[in-house]
Short mmCIF file of C-alpha atoms and ligand atoms in Angstrom, two decimals:
data_model
loop_
_atom_site.label_atom_id
_atom_site.label_comp_id
_atom_site.label_asym_id
_atom_site.label_seq_id
_atom_site.Cartn_x
_atom_site.Cartn_y
_atom_site.Cartn_z
CA UNK A 23 -148.07 -11.98 -49.72
CA UNK A 24 -148.20 -9.29 -48.63
CA UNK A 25 -151.41 -7.70 -50.62
CA UNK A 26 -151.32 -3.40 -51.05
CA UNK A 27 -155.12 -2.20 -52.19
CA UNK A 28 -154.22 1.07 -54.66
CA UNK A 29 -156.75 3.24 -56.14
CA UNK A 30 -155.60 4.91 -58.57
CA UNK A 31 -156.83 8.68 -59.77
CA UNK A 32 -154.71 9.84 -62.78
CA UNK A 33 -157.40 12.49 -63.32
CA UNK A 34 -157.20 15.36 -66.43
CA UNK A 35 -153.33 16.29 -68.36
CA UNK A 36 -150.08 14.15 -68.13
CA UNK A 37 -151.56 12.92 -64.91
CA UNK A 38 -152.59 9.97 -67.11
CA UNK A 39 -148.40 9.13 -68.48
CA UNK A 40 -147.06 10.26 -65.33
CA UNK A 41 -148.92 8.24 -62.88
CA UNK A 42 -149.42 4.84 -65.11
CA UNK A 43 -145.12 4.96 -65.60
CA UNK A 44 -144.73 5.09 -61.27
CA UNK A 45 -146.91 2.53 -61.49
CA UNK A 46 -144.36 0.33 -63.17
CA UNK A 47 -141.66 1.02 -60.82
CA UNK A 48 -144.22 0.76 -58.06
CA UNK A 49 -144.04 -2.61 -59.67
CA UNK A 50 -140.86 -3.54 -60.01
CA UNK A 51 -140.49 -2.57 -56.85
CA UNK A 52 -143.02 -4.42 -55.00
CA UNK A 53 -141.92 -7.56 -56.49
CA UNK A 54 -137.82 -7.12 -56.04
CA UNK A 55 -139.56 -6.68 -52.31
CA UNK A 56 -141.96 -9.25 -52.45
CA UNK A 57 -145.74 -7.49 -51.90
CA UNK A 58 -148.09 -7.27 -54.02
CA UNK A 59 -149.95 -4.08 -55.44
CA UNK A 60 -153.60 -4.72 -56.28
CA UNK A 61 -154.95 -0.94 -58.40
CA UNK A 62 -157.64 -0.57 -59.28
CA UNK A 63 -158.25 2.63 -61.26
CA UNK A 64 -161.19 5.93 -61.38
CA UNK A 65 -161.32 8.09 -64.60
CA UNK A 66 -162.40 10.65 -62.31
CA UNK A 67 -161.52 14.27 -62.53
CA UNK A 68 -162.16 17.35 -64.62
CA UNK A 69 -162.98 15.01 -67.99
CA UNK A 70 -165.03 13.09 -65.66
CA UNK A 71 -167.35 17.07 -64.92
CA UNK A 72 -167.06 17.37 -68.42
CA UNK A 73 -169.30 14.12 -69.63
CA UNK A 74 -170.89 13.13 -65.73
CA UNK A 75 -170.92 16.86 -64.43
CA UNK A 76 -169.21 16.06 -61.31
CA UNK A 77 -165.84 15.66 -60.16
CA UNK A 78 -166.30 11.48 -58.68
CA UNK A 79 -169.91 10.30 -58.24
CA UNK A 80 -171.73 11.33 -54.87
CA UNK A 81 -170.62 7.26 -53.37
CA UNK A 82 -166.84 8.47 -54.38
CA UNK A 83 -165.22 8.43 -51.18
CA UNK A 84 -166.93 5.68 -49.50
CA UNK A 85 -165.97 3.38 -52.62
CA UNK A 86 -162.07 5.18 -52.16
CA UNK A 87 -162.34 4.54 -48.41
CA UNK A 88 -161.53 0.81 -48.37
CA UNK A 89 -158.10 0.97 -50.58
CA UNK A 90 -155.10 1.44 -48.16
CA UNK A 91 -154.28 4.05 -50.34
CA UNK A 92 -154.55 6.55 -53.09
CA UNK A 93 -152.45 7.16 -56.06
CA UNK A 94 -153.18 10.37 -57.74
CA UNK A 95 -152.07 12.84 -60.25
CA UNK A 96 -153.92 15.25 -60.83
CA UNK A 97 -157.11 18.06 -61.66
CA UNK A 98 -158.10 20.29 -64.12
CA UNK A 99 -158.77 21.14 -67.93
CA UNK A 100 -158.54 24.79 -69.06
CA UNK A 101 -161.97 24.38 -70.41
CA UNK A 102 -163.37 23.71 -67.39
CA UNK A 103 -163.56 26.53 -64.17
CA UNK A 104 -160.51 26.09 -61.82
CA UNK A 105 -162.41 27.04 -59.23
CA UNK A 106 -163.44 23.85 -59.03
CA UNK A 107 -161.20 20.64 -59.01
CA UNK A 108 -159.91 21.73 -55.72
CA UNK A 109 -163.56 21.96 -54.36
CA UNK A 110 -164.49 19.05 -56.02
CA UNK A 111 -162.49 16.99 -55.56
CA UNK A 112 -158.88 17.50 -54.48
CA UNK A 113 -159.93 19.63 -50.58
CA UNK A 114 -162.74 16.99 -50.38
CA UNK A 115 -160.38 14.10 -50.25
CA UNK A 116 -158.00 15.54 -47.90
CA UNK A 117 -160.77 16.72 -45.46
CA UNK A 118 -162.96 14.08 -45.53
CA UNK A 119 -160.43 11.63 -44.70
CA UNK A 120 -158.75 13.83 -42.31
CA UNK A 121 -155.51 14.08 -44.25
CA UNK A 122 -154.20 17.12 -42.34
CA UNK A 123 -150.71 16.91 -43.32
CA UNK A 124 -149.26 17.58 -46.43
CA UNK A 125 -145.84 15.83 -46.31
CA UNK A 126 -143.38 18.21 -49.26
CA UNK A 127 -139.59 17.45 -49.09
CA UNK A 128 -137.31 19.74 -51.69
CA UNK A 129 -134.16 18.24 -52.10
CA UNK A 130 -131.51 18.36 -53.90
CA UNK A 131 -131.48 15.65 -57.51
CA UNK A 132 -127.61 14.67 -58.53
CA UNK A 133 -127.28 16.05 -61.92
CA UNK A 134 -130.09 18.89 -62.43
CA UNK A 135 -128.76 21.96 -63.61
CA UNK A 136 -130.97 24.15 -60.28
CA UNK A 137 -132.21 27.45 -60.38
CA UNK A 138 -129.94 29.43 -56.86
CA UNK A 139 -126.37 30.46 -56.90
CA UNK A 140 -126.21 28.70 -54.16
CA UNK A 141 -123.40 25.23 -54.82
CA UNK A 142 -124.82 24.31 -51.02
CA UNK A 143 -126.74 21.46 -50.32
CA UNK A 144 -129.74 21.77 -49.14
CA UNK A 145 -132.63 18.88 -47.94
CA UNK A 146 -135.73 20.21 -46.03
CA UNK A 147 -139.26 18.97 -45.80
CA UNK A 148 -142.35 21.95 -46.11
CA UNK A 149 -144.83 20.10 -43.17
CA UNK A 150 -148.31 22.56 -44.92
CA UNK A 151 -150.74 22.39 -42.16
CA UNK A 152 -154.14 20.90 -45.55
CA UNK A 153 -157.62 20.95 -43.69
CA UNK A 154 -158.39 23.99 -42.50
CA UNK A 155 -155.98 27.63 -42.18
CA UNK A 156 -156.93 29.67 -45.62
CA UNK A 157 -158.63 27.41 -47.62
CA UNK A 158 -161.90 26.15 -46.03
CA UNK A 159 -163.73 27.87 -48.43
CA UNK A 160 -166.03 29.77 -45.55
CA UNK A 161 -167.05 32.98 -46.98
CA UNK A 162 -168.90 34.26 -49.66
CA UNK A 163 -169.63 37.78 -52.69
CA UNK A 164 -172.31 40.19 -51.91
CA UNK A 165 -173.80 41.90 -54.48
CA UNK A 166 -170.52 41.71 -56.18
CA UNK A 167 -172.30 43.36 -59.92
CA UNK A 168 -173.01 46.69 -57.57
CA UNK A 169 -170.08 49.71 -56.69
CA UNK A 170 -170.61 48.00 -53.09
CA UNK A 171 -169.73 45.07 -54.40
CA UNK A 172 -167.62 42.60 -52.41
CA UNK A 173 -165.51 39.16 -51.87
CA UNK A 174 -164.94 37.51 -47.86
CA UNK A 175 -162.75 34.30 -47.42
CA UNK A 176 -162.74 33.40 -43.93
CA UNK A 177 -159.94 31.94 -42.60
CA UNK A 178 -160.40 29.31 -40.16
CA UNK A 179 -157.80 28.57 -37.36
CA UNK A 180 -158.37 25.67 -34.60
CA UNK A 181 -157.05 24.86 -31.83
CA UNK A 182 -156.58 21.44 -32.83
CA UNK A 183 -156.15 22.06 -36.24
CA UNK A 184 -152.73 23.41 -35.15
CA UNK A 185 -151.91 21.15 -31.99
CA UNK A 186 -152.58 18.31 -34.54
CA UNK A 187 -150.33 20.02 -37.46
CA UNK A 188 -147.48 21.09 -35.21
CA UNK A 189 -146.99 17.71 -33.06
CA UNK A 190 -146.17 16.45 -36.72
CA UNK A 191 -143.79 18.81 -37.29
CA UNK A 192 -141.88 18.12 -33.95
CA UNK A 193 -142.29 14.51 -34.01
CA UNK A 194 -141.28 14.99 -38.14
CA UNK A 195 -137.85 17.00 -36.89
CA UNK A 196 -136.74 14.05 -34.47
CA UNK A 197 -136.30 11.56 -36.81
CA UNK A 198 -133.93 14.47 -38.95
CA UNK A 199 -132.01 17.52 -38.13
CA UNK A 200 -134.28 18.12 -34.68
CA UNK A 201 -135.14 21.72 -36.62
CA UNK A 202 -138.79 22.97 -36.46
CA UNK A 203 -139.13 26.87 -38.29
CA UNK A 204 -142.79 27.40 -38.19
CA UNK A 205 -143.63 30.25 -40.88
CA UNK A 206 -146.40 33.45 -40.32
CA UNK A 207 -147.48 36.37 -40.84
CA UNK A 208 -149.00 37.40 -37.35
CA UNK A 209 -147.06 41.00 -37.58
CA UNK A 210 -150.23 42.13 -39.46
CA UNK A 211 -152.56 38.95 -39.53
CA UNK A 212 -152.39 39.80 -35.91
CA UNK A 213 -156.04 37.59 -35.07
CA UNK A 214 -155.03 34.22 -36.73
CA UNK A 215 -152.39 34.03 -37.16
CA UNK A 216 -151.37 34.69 -33.63
CA UNK A 217 -152.96 32.43 -32.55
CA UNK A 218 -150.80 29.59 -34.40
CA UNK A 219 -148.59 31.21 -33.29
CA UNK A 220 -149.25 30.63 -29.29
CA UNK A 221 -150.07 27.14 -29.89
CA UNK A 222 -147.36 26.64 -32.13
CA UNK A 223 -145.40 27.54 -29.11
CA UNK A 224 -147.31 25.15 -26.39
CA UNK A 225 -146.69 22.50 -28.54
CA UNK A 226 -142.70 23.37 -29.10
CA UNK A 227 -142.02 23.65 -25.66
CA UNK A 228 -143.29 19.12 -25.59
CA UNK A 229 -139.95 19.00 -27.50
CA UNK A 230 -137.46 20.70 -26.08
CA UNK A 231 -134.90 18.71 -27.48
CA UNK A 232 -135.46 20.30 -31.31
CA UNK A 233 -134.80 23.35 -31.77
CA UNK A 234 -137.57 25.19 -32.96
CA UNK A 235 -138.07 29.90 -34.22
CA UNK A 236 -140.72 31.45 -36.18
CA UNK A 237 -140.05 33.45 -39.71
CA UNK A 238 -141.91 35.64 -41.73
CA UNK A 239 -143.82 33.81 -44.59
CA UNK A 240 -142.10 36.88 -46.81
CA UNK A 241 -138.44 36.53 -44.92
CA UNK A 242 -138.93 32.51 -46.06
CA UNK A 243 -139.53 33.13 -49.59
CA UNK A 244 -136.26 35.14 -49.87
CA UNK A 245 -134.78 32.38 -47.11
CA UNK A 246 -135.46 29.56 -49.62
CA UNK A 247 -133.21 31.41 -52.07
CA UNK A 248 -130.81 32.83 -50.31
CA UNK A 249 -130.28 29.87 -48.03
CA UNK A 250 -132.23 27.08 -48.18
CA UNK A 251 -129.75 25.09 -46.18
CA UNK A 252 -131.07 26.49 -43.31
CA UNK A 253 -133.91 24.47 -43.42
CA UNK A 254 -135.87 21.15 -42.14
CA UNK A 255 -139.14 21.21 -41.45
CA UNK A 256 -141.32 23.55 -42.49
CA UNK A 257 -143.90 24.91 -40.63
CA UNK A 258 -146.57 26.51 -43.19
CA UNK A 259 -150.60 27.34 -42.76
CA UNK A 260 -152.44 25.54 -46.24
CA UNK A 261 -152.11 29.02 -48.16
CA UNK A 262 -148.15 29.35 -47.44
CA UNK A 263 -147.76 26.00 -48.04
CA UNK A 264 -148.90 26.16 -51.00
CA UNK A 265 -147.07 28.54 -52.48
CA UNK A 266 -144.18 27.99 -50.40
CA UNK A 267 -144.34 24.54 -52.37
CA UNK A 268 -143.62 25.91 -55.59
CA UNK A 269 -141.22 27.65 -54.99
CA UNK A 270 -139.40 24.83 -53.61
CA UNK A 271 -139.58 22.48 -56.36
CA UNK A 272 -138.46 25.48 -57.84
CA UNK A 273 -135.02 25.76 -56.43
CA UNK A 274 -134.92 21.57 -57.49
CA UNK A 275 -134.79 22.27 -59.99
CA UNK A 276 -138.91 22.44 -62.18
CA UNK A 277 -142.28 21.71 -60.06
CA UNK A 278 -141.77 18.70 -62.22
CA UNK A 279 -139.28 17.09 -59.24
CA UNK A 280 -141.94 17.28 -56.93
CA UNK A 281 -143.92 14.54 -54.60
CA UNK A 282 -145.98 14.87 -51.80
CA UNK A 283 -148.06 13.01 -49.65
CA UNK A 284 -152.25 13.68 -47.81
CA UNK A 285 -151.50 12.23 -45.25
CA UNK A 286 -153.76 11.17 -41.80
CA UNK A 287 -150.94 10.44 -39.59
CA UNK A 288 -153.73 8.52 -37.75
CA UNK A 289 -154.31 5.69 -40.70
CA UNK A 290 -158.40 5.86 -39.26
CA UNK A 291 -158.60 6.82 -43.34
CA UNK A 292 -156.69 5.91 -46.48
CA UNK A 293 -153.91 8.79 -47.51
CA UNK A 294 -153.61 10.15 -51.54
CA UNK A 295 -150.48 10.61 -52.73
CA UNK A 296 -149.45 13.08 -55.12
CA UNK A 297 -146.78 15.39 -57.28
CA UNK A 298 -146.63 19.15 -56.18
CA UNK A 299 -147.71 19.83 -59.17
CA UNK A 300 -151.06 20.39 -61.85
CA UNK A 301 -151.98 17.48 -64.28
CA UNK A 302 -149.51 20.47 -67.54
CA UNK A 303 -152.33 20.65 -70.17
CA UNK A 304 -149.77 22.63 -72.28
CA UNK A 305 -147.11 19.44 -72.97
CA UNK A 306 -149.82 16.48 -71.36
CA UNK A 307 -149.95 13.64 -74.18
CA UNK A 308 -146.44 14.68 -75.40
CA UNK A 309 -144.99 11.86 -73.54
CA UNK A 310 -142.48 15.17 -71.86
CA UNK A 311 -143.09 15.17 -69.03
CA UNK A 312 -141.13 14.31 -66.25
CA UNK A 313 -142.22 11.32 -64.39
CA UNK A 314 -140.19 12.53 -61.15
CA UNK A 315 -142.57 14.23 -58.96
CA UNK A 316 -144.77 11.59 -59.38
CA UNK A 317 -142.78 8.77 -59.04
CA UNK A 318 -141.12 10.41 -55.99
CA UNK A 319 -145.11 10.41 -54.38
CA UNK A 320 -145.26 6.94 -55.02
CA UNK A 321 -141.33 5.67 -53.07
CA UNK A 322 -143.62 8.29 -50.00
CA UNK A 323 -146.34 6.32 -50.54
CA UNK A 324 -144.58 2.81 -50.22
CA UNK A 325 -142.60 4.11 -47.46
CA UNK A 326 -145.91 5.70 -45.87
CA UNK A 327 -147.70 1.80 -45.79
CA UNK A 328 -144.72 0.61 -44.81
CA UNK A 329 -142.35 0.02 -47.18
CA UNK A 330 -139.30 1.50 -46.32
CA UNK A 331 -136.63 -0.50 -48.76
CA UNK A 332 -138.43 -0.49 -51.25
CA UNK A 333 -139.30 3.78 -50.67
CA UNK A 334 -135.48 4.04 -50.50
CA UNK A 335 -134.45 1.27 -53.49
CA UNK A 336 -136.64 4.16 -56.01
CA UNK A 337 -134.87 7.62 -54.30
CA UNK A 338 -131.44 5.90 -54.91
CA UNK A 339 -132.53 4.97 -58.07
CA UNK A 340 -134.00 8.07 -59.34
CA UNK A 341 -130.88 9.91 -58.08
CA UNK A 342 -128.58 7.40 -60.38
CA UNK A 343 -131.30 8.03 -63.19
CA UNK A 344 -130.70 12.16 -62.94
CA UNK A 345 -127.42 11.50 -62.23
CA UNK A 346 -126.50 9.96 -65.80
CA UNK A 347 -128.77 12.58 -67.25
CA UNK A 348 -131.83 10.85 -67.98
CA UNK A 349 -134.07 14.85 -67.88
CA UNK A 350 -136.93 16.05 -69.37
CA UNK A 351 -137.46 18.96 -71.36
CA UNK A 352 -138.53 21.24 -68.16
CA UNK A 353 -135.07 20.09 -67.01
CA UNK A 354 -132.93 20.64 -69.45
CA UNK A 355 -132.34 17.16 -71.20
CA UNK A 356 -133.92 15.78 -74.22
CA UNK A 357 -136.05 12.26 -72.63
CA UNK A 358 -139.28 11.46 -72.68
CA UNK A 359 -141.20 10.29 -70.31
CA UNK A 360 -141.13 6.28 -71.28
CA UNK A 361 -136.86 6.82 -71.49
CA UNK A 362 -137.21 8.63 -68.09
CA UNK A 363 -138.97 5.57 -66.24
CA UNK A 364 -137.49 2.65 -68.04
CA UNK A 365 -133.81 4.83 -66.46
CA UNK A 366 -134.70 4.50 -63.36
CA UNK A 367 -136.70 0.84 -63.27
CA UNK A 368 -133.78 -0.28 -64.15
CA UNK A 369 -131.16 1.79 -61.83
CA UNK A 370 -134.49 0.00 -59.39
CA UNK A 371 -131.40 -2.95 -57.98
CA UNK A 372 -128.64 -0.47 -57.44
P1 LIG B 23 -152.63 23.98 -60.37
O1 LIG B 23 -153.15 25.22 -59.95
O2 LIG B 23 -153.60 22.21 -60.44
O3 LIG B 23 -151.75 23.12 -59.68
P2 LIG B 23 -151.09 24.62 -62.87
O4 LIG B 23 -152.05 25.33 -63.95
O5 LIG B 23 -150.17 26.03 -61.50
O6 LIG B 23 -151.42 23.81 -61.72
P3 LIG B 23 -148.80 23.32 -63.10
O7 LIG B 23 -150.06 22.14 -64.33
O8 LIG B 23 -148.39 22.99 -62.49
O9 LIG B 23 -149.74 25.16 -63.01
O10 LIG B 23 -147.90 23.77 -64.41
C1 LIG B 23 -147.35 24.49 -64.13
C2 LIG B 23 -146.13 24.49 -65.56
O11 LIG B 23 -144.80 23.69 -65.50
C3 LIG B 23 -146.39 24.24 -67.10
O12 LIG B 23 -146.18 24.98 -67.57
C4 LIG B 23 -146.30 22.97 -66.71
O13 LIG B 23 -146.28 22.19 -68.39
C5 LIG B 23 -145.32 22.83 -66.07
N1 LIG B 23 -144.93 21.66 -65.67
C6 LIG B 23 -146.07 20.53 -64.41
N2 LIG B 23 -145.23 19.48 -64.28
C7 LIG B 23 -145.35 19.42 -65.35
C8 LIG B 23 -143.77 17.83 -65.39
N3 LIG B 23 -144.44 17.04 -65.10
N4 LIG B 23 -143.45 18.01 -65.79
C9 LIG B 23 -142.80 19.45 -67.56
N5 LIG B 23 -143.67 19.90 -66.26
C10 LIG B 23 -144.61 20.41 -65.98
#
């Protein structure tokens, strides 16, 4: 029987609830589709840092490398310096494993009240450049305690980095509605983002069958709210994508709905699948967190592993469960994490 080796990193907070819940869904769909998921769980994250002074052991990346994929919750706790989780875990894995695509779909969940007035349907993907841009953490502080103090962060946009994410976006668009909107702010960031625009336009010429347009980040934010139906593939820088995908979660109805994949398209390393939200320590331990985003991340993982049918079954089961009213508190519902999980599992067979 086909077996996939999955490294499981629940992380912190609600990760300890929604990751095991999603694994139940994945296990059930695996049985129905005659493949196996072999998991090994690693207790890494901010909780681990409080005990060991590290987010993961020194050989953590070596350990993860041997798996087919990483199923991740979220890292971070209020009592731990908030600059550490990204630097010491998330960005480390994304960068070392060349997961340069952050794939973040946005769509309608049936039965979920959305904050937008418009009833128009939307279904698009934020493709966020995941390895460079504004989040490279190259910079310094100069004499921060003095009046002359300053802080500098440098954004880095390389031709190679832009080309590879742009190719991914255009190829993805070919499998969808054939439209790429690339997000920029080159009218003010006149060095880095004019280069971003230029290289994307060069790549766009190789995909004459795909419609391409450019949109400023400020206008994009307004359009996410006013006319999200115009988007298909939204190609963004690291920072813009971070912000836009939370807005994407919000227009779906809750951050708790958003799933994502940090993808190494060349498959040189395992890819990592996680919800778009954080560890939500404010609601952890109460069995009230919304599992849909984490379950969706599981479906994206199965799709990446080639189990398309299983992924589609999860998506359909989620739709049936949300339509039947199995909604968590953040969606105005009353159902517990475990009840929603059971509702999804019981709908896996249509
Ligand atoms: P990060 O910086 O890691 O993205 P954050 O501190 O900005 O995290 P989140 O942990 O995403 O924030 O939480 C933001 C708000 O959304 C919190 O009030 C949290 O309870 C809520 N929230 C996030 N995820 C869920 C979920 N799965 N179910 C219910 N509520 C959620």
